[in-house]
Amino acid sequence: MDPASAAVAKQMSELAFSVPYSSVGSVFGSEEVAAVAAVLESGGPLAGGPIRAKFESRLAEILGVPYAFTTPSCSSALEIATQLLDLRPGAEVIATPQTYQATLSSLLVRTDVIVRFCDVDPVTLNADPASVAALANDKTAAIFIVHYGGLMADVEAIATVARQYGALLVEDCAHAIGADRGGRAPGSVGDLGCFSFQGTKNISTLGQGGLLTCRDPDLAARVARVRDYEPDATFRPARGMPLHPWAAPTSGAFEHEKNAFTHECIDLRHGGHNGVMSEAAAAVGLVQLDRLDHLVSRRANIADAFDRGISQVEGMRVQSVSHVHRHAHHLYTCFITPGPGIDREGVATALRRRGVEVVLRYFPIHLLPEWRRLGHGPGECPVAERVWFTEQVNLPLYPSLTDDQVALVVESVRASVEELRE
Ligand SMILES: *Cc1c(COP(=O)(O)O)cnc(C)c1O
């Protein structure tokens, strides 16, 4: 066995689970390795070169948006998006509670802004448009949603509410690349879309990476200024300062610098980021984009097999997703209908005992201590709370699951529920 396979085998044997929740081993193949090698051996720039620009224009084309900016992570895309909202003290933001904390963490520092958590649909776990509409008012400045698990939220309905009140809509698309809703891609309906290419997501750029999309040219100009000190920024000599033209290198990205310059990108209200992707990461991203359909199809096949098997088990509910919309199948979520002998904790414990690592994604954000400190608490989002505490489980779902593992998951769900019933 070669050292890499031996390392994976060792990792596997250390895991107690026959079906671990996350994939083990590299998610990359020889084409990604070759893409990185080509960048490193080319002698070309490692940052600010043509590959990132190509990756961004391919993403813009695939997603049907005019502007796509790579970022180091989805978290940094969300942070930049939040800065660009220009939230005034007293402004209100409507947000989904059923998402990963990063969706809203950049709002935590804005203690002068009021966050109102909407409730979610009990099947899709996406923001419920009726709940969003009920919370919207003239003070609503922004709406934050996620496309939970890779199935797009009813983004058209929510965008209509946003437009009615002049609020900006931020889509967290971390799960959703490869999804489609009525011919619209994630990130193409709202004002700002934030994507993740972190190692566990549907595609990855060397383990970390993100994207910020937008449609409005003014917003795009501001994203470019805030995102990046370096190649995209406009430099100009600082007024009244002596110039020493030789003080900066004359080649590459530094050509336009003169010793005393100001970064126009540093918007005084926001500061600047060094928030762009490296050439090697973008090169891997281009390969992964070519594989996106294949990777999402494999996820869809596994999810279909889970749906077919689990929907036969009395006491279990699947998402029974309408196939009108393309699901990116980042997460697989199913539900337990509590009844005599059957409860969520029991089923989850039995599944884990059988070697299937099930987890819960995600703890309702409004109940986290940092949000409770701001006055949020139980009862605010009854559906999200009920589903998380009593009904949902997330099963392992990734392209490298083998057919045997898929069969084992289905059989384990059936056997676990049966065992509890007896
Ligand atoms: C993973 C994830 C993020 C954060 O992505 P990073 O690229 O790791 O910063 C944000 N939102 C959701 C819903 C996620 O799943």
mmCIF file of N, CA, C and O in Angstrom, residues 317-385:
data_model
loop_
_atom_site.group_PDB
_atom_site.id
_atom_site.type_symbol
_atom_site.label_atom_id
_atom_site.label_comp_id
_atom_site.label_asym_id
_atom_site.label_seq_id
_atom_site.Cartn_x
_atom_site.Cartn_y
_atom_site.Cartn_z
ATOM 1 N N ARG A 317 -39.553 10.552 7.942
ATOM 2 C CA ARG A 317 -40.009 11.450 6.891
ATOM 3 C C ARG A 317 -38.789 11.910 6.105
ATOM 4 O O ARG A 317 -37.762 12.207 6.703
ATOM 5 N N VAL A 318 -38.910 11.947 4.768
ATOM 6 C CA VAL A 318 -37.812 12.497 3.971
ATOM 7 C C VAL A 318 -38.217 13.898 3.519
ATOM 8 O O VAL A 318 -39.370 14.309 3.693
ATOM 9 N N GLN A 319 -37.282 14.622 2.928
ATOM 10 C CA GLN A 319 -37.614 15.994 2.522
ATOM 11 C C GLN A 319 -38.594 16.020 1.350
ATOM 12 O O GLN A 319 -39.210 17.030 1.102
ATOM 13 N N SER A 320 -38.718 14.880 0.641
ATOM 14 C CA SER A 320 -39.604 14.749 -0.523
ATOM 15 C C SER A 320 -39.635 16.045 -1.332
ATOM 16 O O SER A 320 -40.623 16.738 -1.425
ATOM 17 N N VAL A 321 -38.492 16.260 -1.904
ATOM 18 C CA VAL A 321 -38.242 17.510 -2.585
ATOM 19 C C VAL A 321 -38.869 17.491 -3.973
ATOM 20 O O VAL A 321 -38.791 16.498 -4.676
ATOM 21 N N SER A 322 -39.455 18.572 -4.341
ATOM 22 C CA SER A 322 -39.992 18.693 -5.689
ATOM 23 C C SER A 322 -38.831 18.702 -6.669
ATOM 24 O O SER A 322 -37.861 19.430 -6.506
ATOM 25 N N HIS A 323 -38.921 17.848 -7.669
ATOM 26 C CA HIS A 323 -37.804 17.773 -8.614
ATOM 27 C C HIS A 323 -37.858 18.863 -9.677
ATOM 28 O O HIS A 323 -37.086 18.857 -10.611
ATOM 29 N N VAL A 324 -38.774 19.802 -9.514
ATOM 30 C CA VAL A 324 -38.803 20.965 -10.412
ATOM 31 C C VAL A 324 -37.497 21.751 -10.232
ATOM 32 O O VAL A 324 -36.952 22.302 -11.164
ATOM 33 N N HIS A 325 -37.029 21.787 -8.978
ATOM 34 C CA HIS A 325 -35.836 22.572 -8.685
ATOM 35 C C HIS A 325 -34.644 21.644 -8.488
ATOM 36 O O HIS A 325 -34.774 20.589 -7.888
ATOM 37 N N ARG A 326 -33.493 22.061 -8.982
ATOM 38 C CA ARG A 326 -32.309 21.219 -8.834
ATOM 39 C C ARG A 326 -31.671 21.440 -7.463
ATOM 40 O O ARG A 326 -31.274 22.555 -7.127
ATOM 41 N N HIS A 327 -31.612 20.362 -6.697
ATOM 42 C CA HIS A 327 -31.051 20.361 -5.353
ATOM 43 C C HIS A 327 -29.553 20.080 -5.482
ATOM 44 O O HIS A 327 -29.169 19.176 -6.219
ATOM 45 N N ALA A 328 -28.722 20.825 -4.780
ATOM 46 C CA ALA A 328 -27.275 20.577 -4.864
ATOM 47 C C ALA A 328 -26.823 19.514 -3.863
ATOM 48 O O ALA A 328 -25.650 19.132 -3.864
ATOM 49 N N HIS A 329 -27.764 19.047 -2.992
ATOM 50 C CA HIS A 329 -27.502 17.910 -2.098
ATOM 51 C C HIS A 329 -26.214 18.056 -1.309
ATOM 52 O O HIS A 329 -25.410 17.130 -1.240
ATOM 53 N N HIS A 330 -26.029 19.214 -0.724
ATOM 54 C CA HIS A 330 -24.859 19.344 0.152
ATOM 55 C C HIS A 330 -25.074 18.576 1.456
ATOM 56 O O HIS A 330 -24.179 17.914 1.958
ATOM 57 N N LEU A 331 -26.287 18.673 2.017
ATOM 58 C CA LEU A 331 -26.618 17.932 3.239
ATOM 59 C C LEU A 331 -27.781 16.991 2.943
ATOM 60 O O LEU A 331 -28.620 17.296 2.088
ATOM 61 N N TYR A 332 -27.838 15.883 3.659
ATOM 62 C CA TYR A 332 -29.035 15.043 3.598
ATOM 63 C C TYR A 332 -29.721 15.118 4.955
ATOM 64 O O TYR A 332 -29.146 14.737 5.982
ATOM 65 N N THR A 333 -30.941 15.639 4.941
ATOM 66 C CA THR A 333 -31.698 15.823 6.176
ATOM 67 C C THR A 333 -32.933 14.950 6.119
ATOM 68 O O THR A 333 -33.641 14.950 5.102
ATOM 69 N N CYS A 334 -33.209 14.187 7.177
ATOM 70 C CA CYS A 334 -34.494 13.488 7.268
ATOM 71 C C CYS A 334 -35.045 13.683 8.672
ATOM 72 O O CYS A 334 -34.381 14.269 9.534
ATOM 73 N N PHE A 335 -36.277 13.245 8.861
ATOM 74 C CA PHE A 335 -37.004 13.618 10.076
ATOM 75 C C PHE A 335 -37.637 12.393 10.724
ATOM 76 O O PHE A 335 -38.117 11.493 10.044
ATOM 77 N N ILE A 336 -37.655 12.429 12.043
ATOM 78 C CA ILE A 336 -38.304 11.388 12.825
ATOM 79 C C ILE A 336 -39.636 11.945 13.311
ATOM 80 O O ILE A 336 -39.687 13.071 13.802
ATOM 81 N N THR A 337 -40.702 11.174 13.127
ATOM 82 C CA THR A 337 -41.980 11.585 13.704
ATOM 83 C C THR A 337 -42.061 10.918 15.066
ATOM 84 O O THR A 337 -42.236 9.703 15.148
ATOM 85 N N PRO A 338 -41.888 11.702 16.144
ATOM 86 C CA PRO A 338 -41.878 11.066 17.462
ATOM 87 C C PRO A 338 -43.201 10.344 17.721
ATOM 88 O O PRO A 338 -44.260 10.826 17.338
ATOM 89 N N GLY A 339 -43.126 9.173 18.314
ATOM 90 C CA GLY A 339 -44.327 8.373 18.623
ATOM 91 C C GLY A 339 -43.957 7.393 19.715
ATOM 92 O O GLY A 339 -42.863 7.487 20.268
ATOM 93 N N PRO A 340 -44.876 6.435 20.008
ATOM 94 C CA PRO A 340 -44.594 5.479 21.089
ATOM 95 C C PRO A 340 -43.256 4.756 20.867
ATOM 96 O O PRO A 340 -43.071 4.112 19.844
ATOM 97 N N GLY A 341 -42.361 4.903 21.806
ATOM 98 C CA GLY A 341 -41.055 4.238 21.717
ATOM 99 C C GLY A 341 -40.049 4.941 20.819
ATOM 100 O O GLY A 341 -38.857 4.654 20.871
ATOM 101 N N ILE A 342 -40.524 5.838 19.966
ATOM 102 C CA ILE A 342 -39.638 6.447 18.968
ATOM 103 C C ILE A 342 -39.392 7.907 19.310
ATOM 104 O O ILE A 342 -40.350 8.689 19.387
ATOM 105 N N ASP A 343 -38.149 8.248 19.519
ATOM 106 C CA ASP A 343 -37.829 9.668 19.607
ATOM 107 C C ASP A 343 -36.509 9.903 18.900
ATOM 108 O O ASP A 343 -35.777 8.959 18.605
ATOM 109 N N ARG A 344 -36.247 11.167 18.628
ATOM 110 C CA ARG A 344 -35.076 11.506 17.828
ATOM 111 C C ARG A 344 -33.783 11.029 18.490
ATOM 112 O O ARG A 344 -32.919 10.448 17.839
ATOM 113 N N GLU A 345 -33.662 11.248 19.813
ATOM 114 C CA GLU A 345 -32.422 10.864 20.489
ATOM 115 C C GLU A 345 -32.196 9.361 20.370
ATOM 116 O O GLU A 345 -31.078 8.907 20.137
ATOM 117 N N GLY A 346 -33.286 8.608 20.513
ATOM 118 C CA GLY A 346 -33.183 7.146 20.429
ATOM 119 C C GLY A 346 -32.711 6.706 19.056
ATOM 120 O O GLY A 346 -31.809 5.859 18.929
ATOM 121 N N VAL A 347 -33.299 7.272 18.012
ATOM 122 C CA VAL A 347 -32.928 6.877 16.643
ATOM 123 C C VAL A 347 -31.472 7.274 16.372
ATOM 124 O O VAL A 347 -30.689 6.483 15.840
ATOM 125 N N ALA A 348 -31.102 8.494 16.774
ATOM 126 C CA ALA A 348 -29.732 8.964 16.518
ATOM 127 C C ALA A 348 -28.719 8.078 17.244
ATOM 128 O O ALA A 348 -27.693 7.687 16.676
ATOM 129 N N THR A 349 -29.026 7.720 18.500
ATOM 130 C CA THR A 349 -28.101 6.872 19.274
ATOM 131 C C THR A 349 -27.980 5.497 18.631
ATOM 132 O O THR A 349 -26.872 4.950 18.497
ATOM 133 N N ALA A 350 -29.119 4.937 18.196
ATOM 134 C CA ALA A 350 -29.090 3.603 17.580
ATOM 135 C C ALA A 350 -28.286 3.630 16.276
ATOM 136 O O ALA A 350 -27.516 2.713 15.994
ATOM 137 N N LEU A 351 -28.450 4.700 15.505
ATOM 138 C CA LEU A 351 -27.712 4.811 14.239
ATOM 139 C C LEU A 351 -26.211 4.904 14.492
ATOM 140 O O LEU A 351 -25.415 4.251 13.823
ATOM 141 N N ARG A 352 -25.841 5.693 15.461
ATOM 142 C CA ARG A 352 -24.411 5.851 15.756
ATOM 143 C C ARG A 352 -23.838 4.525 16.262
ATOM 144 O O ARG A 352 -22.724 4.160 15.923
ATOM 145 N N ARG A 353 -24.639 3.798 17.072
ATOM 146 C CA ARG A 353 -24.172 2.495 17.562
ATOM 147 C C ARG A 353 -23.955 1.533 16.394
ATOM 148 O O ARG A 353 -23.075 0.679 16.429
ATOM 149 N N ARG A 354 -24.768 1.687 15.353
ATOM 150 C CA ARG A 354 -24.612 0.815 14.179
ATOM 151 C C ARG A 354 -23.525 1.292 13.222
ATOM 152 O O ARG A 354 -23.368 0.738 12.140
ATOM 153 N N GLY A 355 -22.805 2.339 13.600
ATOM 154 C CA GLY A 355 -21.653 2.753 12.793
ATOM 155 C C GLY A 355 -21.957 3.856 11.797
ATOM 156 O O GLY A 355 -21.125 4.186 10.952
ATOM 157 N N VAL A 356 -23.159 4.427 11.880
ATOM 158 C CA VAL A 356 -23.494 5.528 10.968
ATOM 159 C C VAL A 356 -23.415 6.840 11.760
ATOM 160 O O VAL A 356 -24.184 7.043 12.706
ATOM 161 N N GLU A 357 -22.482 7.674 11.390
ATOM 162 C CA GLU A 357 -22.298 8.909 12.153
ATOM 163 C C GLU A 357 -23.309 9.961 11.696
ATOM 164 O O GLU A 357 -23.145 10.586 10.649
ATOM 165 N N VAL A 358 -24.366 10.114 12.464
ATOM 166 C CA VAL A 358 -25.353 11.160 12.142
ATOM 167 C C VAL A 358 -25.053 12.372 13.010
ATOM 168 O O VAL A 358 -24.495 12.251 14.098
ATOM 169 N N VAL A 359 -25.400 13.546 12.514
ATOM 170 C CA VAL A 359 -25.150 14.789 13.256
ATOM 171 C C VAL A 359 -26.377 15.687 13.126
ATOM 172 O O VAL A 359 -27.385 15.304 12.515
ATOM 173 N N LEU A 360 -26.282 16.867 13.688
ATOM 174 C CA LEU A 360 -27.357 17.849 13.590
ATOM 175 C C LEU A 360 -26.782 19.134 13.031
ATOM 176 O O LEU A 360 -25.856 19.710 13.596
ATOM 177 N N ARG A 361 -27.327 19.580 11.909
ATOM 178 C CA ARG A 361 -26.879 20.822 11.284
ATOM 179 C C ARG A 361 -28.078 21.731 11.140
ATOM 180 O O ARG A 361 -28.986 21.359 10.395
ATOM 181 N N TYR A 362 -28.278 22.865 11.726
ATOM 182 C CA TYR A 362 -27.373 23.531 12.637
ATOM 183 C C TYR A 362 -28.162 23.979 13.854
ATOM 184 O O TYR A 362 -29.344 24.267 13.725
ATOM 185 N N PHE A 363 -27.503 24.125 14.980
ATOM 186 C CA PHE A 363 -28.187 24.597 16.182
ATOM 187 C C PHE A 363 -28.835 25.951 15.889
ATOM 188 O O PHE A 363 -28.210 26.828 15.306
ATOM 189 N N PRO A 364 -30.130 26.124 16.264
ATOM 190 C CA PRO A 364 -30.793 27.398 15.962
ATOM 191 C C PRO A 364 -29.997 28.586 16.526
ATOM 192 O O PRO A 364 -29.763 28.669 17.734
ATOM 193 N N ILE A 365 -29.591 29.443 15.622
ATOM 194 C CA ILE A 365 -28.631 30.497 15.977
ATOM 195 C C ILE A 365 -29.130 31.418 17.082
ATOM 196 O O ILE A 365 -28.364 31.857 17.934
ATOM 197 N N HIS A 366 -30.450 31.696 17.071
ATOM 198 C CA HIS A 366 -30.965 32.661 18.051
ATOM 199 C C HIS A 366 -30.853 32.132 19.478
ATOM 200 O O HIS A 366 -31.008 32.897 20.427
ATOM 201 N N LEU A 367 -30.573 30.825 19.638
ATOM 202 C CA LEU A 367 -30.447 30.258 20.982
ATOM 203 C C LEU A 367 -28.993 30.159 21.447
ATOM 204 O O LEU A 367 -28.732 29.722 22.570
ATOM 205 N N LEU A 368 -28.058 30.554 20.597
ATOM 206 C CA LEU A 368 -26.651 30.560 21.015
ATOM 207 C C LEU A 368 -26.429 31.678 22.038
ATOM 208 O O LEU A 368 -27.082 32.719 21.977
ATOM 209 N N PRO A 369 -25.493 31.467 22.984
ATOM 210 C CA PRO A 369 -25.298 32.449 24.063
ATOM 211 C C PRO A 369 -25.074 33.874 23.558
ATOM 212 O O PRO A 369 -25.607 34.835 24.136
ATOM 213 N N GLU A 370 -24.296 34.010 22.465
ATOM 214 C CA GLU A 370 -23.988 35.369 21.993
ATOM 215 C C GLU A 370 -25.236 36.086 21.482
ATOM 216 O O GLU A 370 -25.322 37.316 21.542
ATOM 217 N N TRP A 371 -26.212 35.321 20.982
ATOM 218 C CA TRP A 371 -27.454 35.954 20.526
ATOM 219 C C TRP A 371 -28.444 36.107 21.665
ATOM 220 O O TRP A 371 -29.231 37.052 21.699
ATOM 221 N N ARG A 372 -28.388 35.183 22.633
ATOM 222 C CA ARG A 372 -29.257 35.333 23.813
ATOM 223 C C ARG A 372 -28.899 36.591 24.588
ATOM 224 O O ARG A 372 -29.775 37.263 25.128
ATOM 225 N N ARG A 373 -27.590 36.857 24.638
ATOM 226 C CA ARG A 373 -27.154 38.090 25.326
ATOM 227 C C ARG A 373 -27.803 39.318 24.722
ATOM 228 O O ARG A 373 -27.950 40.343 25.349
ATOM 229 N N LEU A 374 -28.169 39.226 23.436
ATOM 230 C CA LEU A 374 -28.797 40.368 22.760
ATOM 231 C C LEU A 374 -30.328 40.315 22.874
ATOM 232 O O LEU A 374 -31.022 41.056 22.198
ATOM 233 N N GLY A 375 -30.824 39.388 23.690
ATOM 234 C CA GLY A 375 -32.263 39.369 23.964
ATOM 235 C C GLY A 375 -33.039 38.295 23.231
ATOM 236 O O GLY A 375 -34.260 38.209 23.377
ATOM 237 N N HIS A 376 -32.354 37.462 22.456
ATOM 238 C CA HIS A 376 -33.073 36.400 21.747
ATOM 239 C C HIS A 376 -33.235 35.187 22.655
ATOM 240 O O HIS A 376 -32.479 35.012 23.599
ATOM 241 N N GLY A 377 -34.234 34.337 22.330
ATOM 242 C CA GLY A 377 -34.422 33.170 23.192
ATOM 243 C C GLY A 377 -35.483 32.228 22.676
ATOM 244 O O GLY A 377 -36.042 32.430 21.587
ATOM 245 N N PRO A 378 -35.764 31.171 23.455
ATOM 246 C CA PRO A 378 -36.702 30.131 23.041
ATOM 247 C C PRO A 378 -38.092 30.701 22.731
ATOM 248 O O PRO A 378 -38.516 31.671 23.349
ATOM 249 N N GLY A 379 -38.748 30.091 21.764
ATOM 250 C CA GLY A 379 -40.095 30.516 21.398
ATOM 251 C C GLY A 379 -40.111 31.485 20.230
ATOM 252 O O GLY A 379 -41.158 31.722 19.621
ATOM 253 N N GLU A 380 -38.935 32.012 19.889
ATOM 254 C CA GLU A 380 -38.881 33.005 18.812
ATOM 255 C C GLU A 380 -39.105 32.368 17.430
ATOM 256 O O GLU A 380 -39.716 32.986 16.563
ATOM 257 N N CYS A 381 -38.639 31.159 17.265
ATOM 258 C CA CYS A 381 -38.753 30.467 15.961
ATOM 259 C C CYS A 381 -39.251 29.049 16.226
ATOM 260 O O CYS A 381 -38.471 28.088 16.222
ATOM 261 N N PRO A 382 -40.573 28.896 16.478
ATOM 262 C CA PRO A 382 -41.097 27.603 16.945
ATOM 263 C C PRO A 382 -40.798 26.433 16.000
ATOM 264 O O PRO A 382 -40.473 25.343 16.469
ATOM 265 N N VAL A 383 -40.886 26.646 14.703
ATOM 266 C CA VAL A 383 -40.663 25.513 13.787
ATOM 267 C C VAL A 383 -39.188 25.100 13.816
ATOM 268 O O VAL A 383 -38.855 23.919 13.968
ATOM 269 N N ALA A 384 -38.298 26.088 13.703
ATOM 270 C CA ALA A 384 -36.860 25.774 13.712
ATOM 271 C C ALA A 384 -36.483 25.050 15.006
ATOM 272 O O ALA A 384 -35.694 24.097 14.996
ATOM 273 N N GLU A 385 -37.069 25.480 16.126
ATOM 274 C CA GLU A 385 -36.740 24.866 17.413
ATOM 275 C C GLU A 385 -37.277 23.441 17.499
ATOM 276 O O GLU A 385 -36.564 22.515 17.887
#
